[in-house]
Short mmCIF file of C-alpha atoms and ligand atoms in Angstrom, two decimals:
data_model
loop_
_atom_site.label_atom_id
_atom_site.label_comp_id
_atom_site.label_asym_id
_atom_site.label_seq_id
_atom_site.Cartn_x
_atom_site.Cartn_y
_atom_site.Cartn_z
CA UNK I 1 46.64 73.44 -19.75
CA UNK I 2 46.77 70.07 -18.05
CA UNK I 3 46.51 67.50 -20.83
CA UNK I 4 46.91 64.46 -18.57
CA UNK I 5 44.78 61.42 -19.23
CA UNK I 6 44.53 58.35 -17.03
CA UNK I 7 44.12 54.75 -18.09
CA UNK I 8 41.10 54.45 -15.77
CA UNK I 9 39.12 57.46 -16.96
CA UNK I 10 35.34 56.98 -17.31
CA UNK I 11 32.38 59.10 -18.34
CA UNK I 12 31.05 61.25 -15.52
CA UNK I 13 27.99 59.51 -14.08
CA UNK I 14 25.98 61.29 -11.38
CA UNK I 15 24.42 57.96 -10.34
CA UNK I 16 27.74 57.06 -8.73
CA UNK I 17 26.94 59.45 -5.86
CA UNK I 18 23.93 57.29 -5.00
CA UNK I 19 25.47 53.81 -5.20
CA UNK I 20 25.17 51.24 -2.45
CA UNK I 21 28.39 49.72 -1.09
CA UNK I 22 28.97 46.37 0.60
CA UNK I 23 30.77 46.59 3.94
CA UNK I 24 31.10 43.33 5.90
CA UNK I 25 27.69 41.92 5.08
CA UNK I 26 25.80 45.23 5.06
CA UNK I 27 24.87 47.12 1.91
CA UNK I 28 24.96 50.83 2.69
CA UNK I 29 24.57 54.17 0.93
CA UNK I 30 27.94 55.57 -0.14
CA UNK I 31 27.89 58.30 2.51
CA UNK I 32 27.47 55.69 5.28
CA UNK I 33 29.92 53.12 3.89
CA UNK I 34 32.87 53.61 6.21
CA UNK I 35 35.46 51.44 7.95
CA UNK I 36 37.49 51.93 11.08
CA UNK I 37 40.67 54.02 11.11
CA UNK I 38 42.14 50.93 12.81
CA UNK I 39 41.53 48.84 9.69
CA UNK I 40 44.67 46.99 8.52
CA UNK I 41 44.05 48.16 4.97
CA UNK I 42 43.91 51.83 5.93
CA UNK I 43 46.72 51.65 8.45
CA UNK I 44 49.21 49.47 6.57
CA UNK I 45 47.92 48.62 3.12
CA UNK I 46 47.52 45.07 4.42
CA UNK I 47 45.01 43.47 2.07
CA UNK I 48 44.34 42.27 -1.45
CA UNK I 49 41.81 43.29 -4.08
CA UNK I 50 40.31 42.52 -7.45
CA UNK I 51 38.89 44.77 -10.16
CA UNK I 52 36.03 43.17 -12.12
CA UNK I 53 33.83 44.36 -14.97
CA UNK I 54 30.19 43.70 -15.65
CA UNK I 55 29.21 43.24 -19.30
CA UNK I 56 25.65 42.41 -20.31
CA UNK I 57 24.64 40.98 -16.94
CA UNK I 58 27.81 38.92 -16.40
CA UNK I 59 31.08 39.47 -14.58
CA UNK I 60 33.83 38.91 -17.16
CA UNK I 61 36.16 36.02 -16.33
CA UNK I 62 34.74 35.68 -12.83
CA UNK I 63 36.41 32.31 -12.24
CA UNK I 64 39.85 33.75 -13.04
CA UNK I 65 39.28 36.68 -10.67
CA UNK I 66 38.22 34.34 -7.85
CA UNK I 67 41.26 32.11 -8.47
CA UNK I 68 43.59 35.10 -8.24
CA UNK I 69 41.89 36.55 -5.17
CA UNK I 70 42.02 33.31 -3.19
CA UNK I 71 45.59 32.65 -4.28
CA UNK I 72 46.66 36.14 -3.16
CA UNK I 73 44.84 35.80 0.17
CA UNK I 74 46.57 32.48 0.79
CA UNK I 75 49.93 34.01 -0.13
CA UNK I 76 49.55 36.76 2.48
CA UNK I 77 48.03 34.31 4.98
CA UNK I 78 44.70 36.14 5.12
CA UNK I 79 41.64 34.05 5.84
CA UNK I 80 38.82 35.53 3.75
CA UNK I 81 36.33 33.91 6.11
CA UNK I 82 34.09 32.70 3.31
CA UNK I 83 34.40 30.45 0.28
CA UNK I 84 34.28 31.47 -3.37
CA UNK I 85 30.52 31.06 -3.50
CA UNK I 86 30.22 33.41 -0.53
CA UNK I 87 32.36 36.09 -2.16
CA UNK I 88 30.45 35.79 -5.45
CA UNK I 89 27.15 35.98 -3.53
CA UNK I 90 28.30 39.22 -1.86
CA UNK I 91 29.31 40.64 -5.25
CA UNK I 92 25.99 39.65 -6.78
CA UNK I 93 24.01 41.03 -3.85
CA UNK I 94 25.78 44.37 -4.26
CA UNK I 95 25.15 44.36 -8.01
CA UNK I 96 21.47 43.52 -7.49
CA UNK I 97 21.05 46.19 -4.80
CA UNK I 98 22.35 48.73 -7.33
CA UNK I 99 20.22 47.27 -10.17
CA UNK I 100 23.29 47.23 -12.41
CA UNK I 101 23.24 45.15 -15.59
CA UNK I 102 26.18 46.33 -17.67
CA UNK I 103 29.00 48.89 -17.88
CA UNK I 104 29.84 48.63 -14.21
CA UNK I 105 33.23 48.18 -12.52
CA UNK I 106 33.72 46.52 -9.15
CA UNK I 107 36.57 46.96 -6.71
CA UNK I 108 36.43 44.06 -4.28
CA UNK I 109 38.78 44.57 -1.34
CA UNK I 110 39.69 42.31 1.55
CA UNK I 111 41.91 43.46 4.37
CA UNK I 112 43.21 41.75 7.49
CA UNK I 113 40.56 43.64 9.44
CA UNK I 114 40.44 45.97 12.41
CA UNK I 115 43.53 46.09 14.59
CA UNK I 116 43.46 46.02 18.36
CA UNK I 117 46.23 48.62 18.49
CA UNK I 118 47.77 50.90 15.86
CA UNK I 119 50.88 48.87 15.05
CA UNK I 120 52.12 46.63 12.27
CA UNK I 121 52.05 43.16 13.79
CA UNK I 122 49.43 41.05 11.94
CA UNK I 123 48.52 39.41 15.24
CA UNK I 124 46.91 42.71 16.21
CA UNK I 125 44.29 42.17 13.47
CA UNK I 126 41.95 39.99 15.50
CA UNK I 127 38.43 40.89 14.44
CA UNK I 128 38.34 38.96 11.17
CA UNK I 129 38.74 40.38 7.69
CA UNK I 130 37.09 43.47 6.27
CA UNK I 131 35.34 42.92 2.94
CA UNK I 132 34.27 45.96 0.95
CA UNK I 133 32.74 45.93 -2.54
CA UNK I 134 32.35 49.17 -4.47
CA UNK I 135 30.57 48.91 -7.81
CA UNK I 136 30.40 52.03 -9.95
CA UNK I 137 28.61 52.76 -13.19
CA UNK I 138 31.53 52.88 -15.56
CA UNK I 139 31.94 53.53 -19.26
CA UNK I 140 35.65 53.94 -20.00
CA UNK I 141 36.32 57.16 -21.85
CA UNK I 142 39.99 57.55 -22.57
CA UNK I 143 40.03 60.50 -24.97
CA UNK I 144 43.30 59.78 -26.72
CA UNK I 145 46.06 57.15 -26.81
CA UNK I 146 48.23 57.05 -23.71
CA UNK I 147 51.67 58.64 -23.36
CA UNK I 148 54.17 56.71 -21.30
CA UNK I 149 57.45 57.69 -19.67
CA UNK I 150 60.02 55.30 -18.25
CA UNK I 151 60.75 55.92 -14.59
CA UNK I 152 63.45 54.90 -12.09
CA UNK I 153 61.01 52.75 -10.10
CA UNK I 154 61.51 49.08 -10.92
CA UNK I 155 59.34 46.00 -10.84
CA UNK I 156 61.09 44.15 -8.08
CA UNK I 157 62.06 40.61 -7.29
CA UNK I 158 59.39 38.29 -5.87
CA UNK I 159 60.97 38.29 -2.41
CA UNK I 160 60.35 42.00 -1.94
CA UNK I 161 56.58 42.41 -2.13
CA UNK I 162 55.99 40.10 -5.10
CA UNK I 163 54.80 42.29 -7.99
CA UNK I 164 52.24 39.58 -8.80
CA UNK I 165 50.27 40.43 -5.65
CA UNK I 166 47.33 42.77 -6.06
CA UNK I 167 48.12 44.22 -2.67
CA UNK I 168 46.36 47.22 -1.17
CA UNK I 169 49.68 48.97 -0.87
CA UNK I 170 50.64 50.10 -4.36
CA UNK I 171 53.16 52.70 -3.27
CA UNK I 172 55.84 51.59 -5.74
CA UNK I 173 53.34 51.91 -8.60
CA UNK I 174 51.99 55.22 -7.29
CA UNK I 175 55.49 56.71 -7.09
CA UNK I 176 56.12 55.47 -10.63
CA UNK I 177 52.92 57.15 -11.82
CA UNK I 178 53.83 60.43 -10.10
CA UNK I 179 57.25 60.38 -11.75
CA UNK I 180 55.68 59.73 -15.17
CA UNK I 181 53.21 62.58 -14.74
CA UNK I 182 55.98 64.93 -13.68
CA UNK I 183 57.77 63.94 -16.90
CA UNK I 184 54.66 65.02 -18.83
CA UNK I 185 53.30 61.53 -19.53
CA UNK I 186 50.10 59.80 -18.39
CA UNK I 187 51.40 56.54 -16.97
CA UNK I 188 54.77 54.97 -16.13
CA UNK I 189 56.52 52.32 -18.16
CA UNK I 190 58.40 50.23 -15.61
CA UNK I 191 61.50 48.12 -16.24
CA UNK I 192 62.45 44.91 -14.46
CA UNK I 193 65.57 44.45 -12.36
CA UNK I 194 67.59 43.61 -15.51
CA UNK I 195 66.46 46.69 -17.40
CA UNK I 196 64.01 44.88 -19.70
CA UNK I 197 60.65 46.50 -20.40
CA UNK I 198 58.10 45.02 -18.05
CA UNK I 199 54.73 46.68 -17.44
CA UNK I 200 53.10 49.97 -16.51
CA UNK I 201 52.14 51.14 -13.06
CA UNK I 202 48.49 50.07 -13.46
CA UNK I 203 48.27 47.94 -16.62
CA UNK I 204 50.18 45.26 -18.51
CA UNK I 205 52.13 46.27 -21.61
CA UNK I 206 52.44 44.83 -25.13
CA UNK I 207 54.26 45.85 -28.29
CA UNK I 208 53.60 44.79 -31.87
CA UNK I 209 56.59 44.33 -34.17
CA UNK I 210 56.36 43.08 -37.75
CA UNK I 211 53.10 41.24 -37.12
CA UNK I 212 54.29 39.70 -33.84
CA UNK I 213 52.88 40.52 -30.41
CA UNK I 214 55.39 40.73 -27.57
CA UNK I 215 54.95 41.12 -23.84
CA UNK I 216 57.32 40.63 -20.91
CA UNK I 217 58.12 37.17 -19.56
CA UNK I 218 55.59 37.83 -16.82
CA UNK I 219 58.16 37.33 -14.06
CA UNK I 220 57.92 40.83 -12.58
CA UNK I 221 54.43 42.03 -13.44
CA UNK I 222 50.88 41.53 -12.25
CA UNK I 223 49.52 38.28 -13.63
CA UNK I 224 46.88 40.32 -15.41
CA UNK I 225 43.78 38.45 -16.48
CA UNK I 226 43.42 40.64 -19.57
CA UNK I 227 47.10 40.03 -20.36
CA UNK I 228 46.49 36.28 -20.35
CA UNK I 229 43.33 36.64 -22.44
CA UNK I 230 45.26 38.61 -25.07
CA UNK I 231 47.90 35.88 -25.20
CA UNK I 232 45.14 33.24 -25.51
CA UNK I 233 43.42 35.25 -28.26
CA UNK I 234 46.66 35.54 -30.24
CA UNK I 235 47.30 31.80 -29.93
CA UNK I 236 43.76 30.90 -30.97
CA UNK I 237 43.88 33.18 -34.00
CA UNK I 238 47.30 32.38 -35.43
CA UNK I 239 48.88 35.66 -34.29
CA UNK I 240 52.51 35.03 -33.24
CA UNK I 241 52.79 35.99 -29.56
CA UNK I 242 55.87 35.88 -27.35
CA UNK I 243 56.46 36.35 -23.64
CA UNK I 244 60.08 37.46 -23.74
CA UNK I 245 62.70 39.92 -22.63
CA UNK I 246 63.00 43.03 -24.76
CA UNK I 247 64.52 46.43 -24.28
CA UNK I 248 63.57 50.05 -24.81
CA UNK I 249 65.26 49.91 -28.23
CA UNK I 250 62.75 47.25 -29.34
CA UNK I 251 59.97 49.24 -27.72
CA UNK I 252 60.64 52.66 -29.26
CA UNK I 253 60.90 50.93 -32.65
CA UNK I 254 57.62 49.01 -32.31
CA UNK I 255 54.85 49.39 -34.88
CA UNK I 256 52.20 49.53 -32.13
CA UNK I 257 52.01 49.40 -28.35
CA UNK I 258 49.00 48.88 -26.12
CA UNK I 259 48.10 48.39 -22.48
CA UNK I 260 45.80 45.76 -21.03
CA UNK I 261 43.61 45.73 -17.95
CA UNK I 262 40.12 44.80 -16.85
CA UNK I 263 39.01 48.44 -16.90
CA UNK I 264 40.18 49.58 -20.32
CA UNK I 265 40.54 46.21 -22.12
CA UNK I 266 43.21 47.23 -24.65
CA UNK I 267 44.30 50.87 -24.61
CA UNK I 268 46.56 52.19 -27.38
CA UNK I 269 49.86 53.91 -26.56
CA UNK I 270 50.90 56.86 -28.74
CA UNK I 271 54.21 57.89 -27.27
CA UNK I 272 56.98 56.61 -25.02
CA UNK I 273 59.66 58.96 -23.69
CA UNK I 274 58.81 61.46 -26.42
CA UNK I 275 59.09 58.90 -29.25
CA UNK I 276 55.94 58.39 -31.31
CA UNK I 277 55.02 54.71 -31.55
CA UNK I 278 53.95 53.74 -35.07
CA UNK I 279 51.44 56.30 -36.31
CA UNK I 280 50.60 57.39 -32.77
CA UNK I 281 47.08 55.98 -33.14
CA UNK I 282 45.53 52.58 -32.36
CA UNK I 283 47.14 50.28 -34.94
CA UNK I 284 45.48 47.47 -36.88
CA UNK I 285 46.71 44.70 -34.55
CA UNK I 286 45.50 46.57 -31.46
CA UNK I 287 42.11 47.03 -33.10
CA UNK I 288 41.93 43.39 -34.16
CA UNK I 289 42.77 42.15 -30.66
CA UNK I 290 40.22 44.54 -29.17
CA UNK I 291 37.49 43.12 -31.38
CA UNK I 292 38.50 39.54 -30.58
CA UNK I 293 38.52 40.37 -26.85
CA UNK I 294 35.01 41.80 -27.05
CA UNK I 295 33.85 38.62 -28.79
CA UNK I 296 35.56 36.55 -26.10
CA UNK I 297 33.70 38.44 -23.37
CA UNK I 298 30.40 37.88 -25.14
CA UNK I 299 31.12 34.14 -25.17
CA UNK I 300 32.50 33.96 -21.60
CA UNK I 301 30.60 31.78 -19.18
CA UNK I 302 32.60 32.68 -16.09
C1 PLP D 401 49.87 46.80 -11.61
C2 PLP D 401 48.77 46.21 -12.43
N1 PLP D 401 49.07 45.68 -13.63
C3 PLP D 401 48.11 45.14 -14.41
C4 PLP D 401 46.79 45.10 -14.00
C5 PLP D 401 45.75 44.52 -14.93
O1 PLP D 401 45.28 43.29 -14.48
P1 PLP D 401 43.88 42.73 -15.01
O2 PLP D 401 44.02 42.51 -16.47
O3 PLP D 401 43.69 41.46 -14.27
O4 PLP D 401 42.86 43.76 -14.69
C6 PLP D 401 46.44 45.63 -12.75
C7 PLP D 401 45.05 45.56 -12.29
O5 PLP D 401 44.73 45.28 -11.17
C8 PLP D 401 47.46 46.18 -11.94
O6 PLP D 401 47.19 46.70 -10.73
#
């Protein structure tokens, strides 16, 4: 029996077959929402994206997502072709067209656009960017804590596809995930170039040891918005939190471990490389941080 679970598993929702999708200014039924096979994103993974969640009528931490999107676009020299207000208006128009109020997840993608010819050179992408926004009804349903396996795929140095970029091409992460699944786990725990524990292929990673919360220095992982919110929550609530180097020895011996990401908020980890972490269930610190995060979302004004 295949017992695999993913960190982005949601309840089945038949309404997702009928959603409307934003494609370059048009809001289209899913079956008609297509882009060219010459698109830079399809052809080369040349683009950047954001994942956002809608809670009670509001996009959580919208300002942070827009900051990261525009920073990433600038880093890859991609002109989004609209300002922040324009992107937010497109997101809101898509939400309104779908009459979504809560429990929805958006994937907002911008690529370098349609290429004149099927080759790599960015100068061949002349038509302006492609902006696609998919919003799905989404209630995360991760049936048990996650099992991780360490893999040979590293989080690299910033000069080789900076791991901070939410780039369309996620091949390194995908290969890491495949390796973890082949090892019988759900998601990959990835090390940095020095062998310190860094992050997972799709989420950020934390351990809890003796009442302290540890995560990586942040040098080789996605600058996750949820990661930062967890750090902020710890600081605001007197929970000792450290961004530091630590090894697999510290990790296997942790009292708790959890993942963070916009989709799943904080997801408990039960097992790493066959070692049970703590009791194998969501520990008290993970549960406390989850509750504080929910309260933070309720008080977030974008
Ligand atoms: C590799 C990776 N790590 C972590 C995250 C979590 O980031 P956030 O908390 O901003 O959703 C993501 C999400 O895009 C990711 O792709």
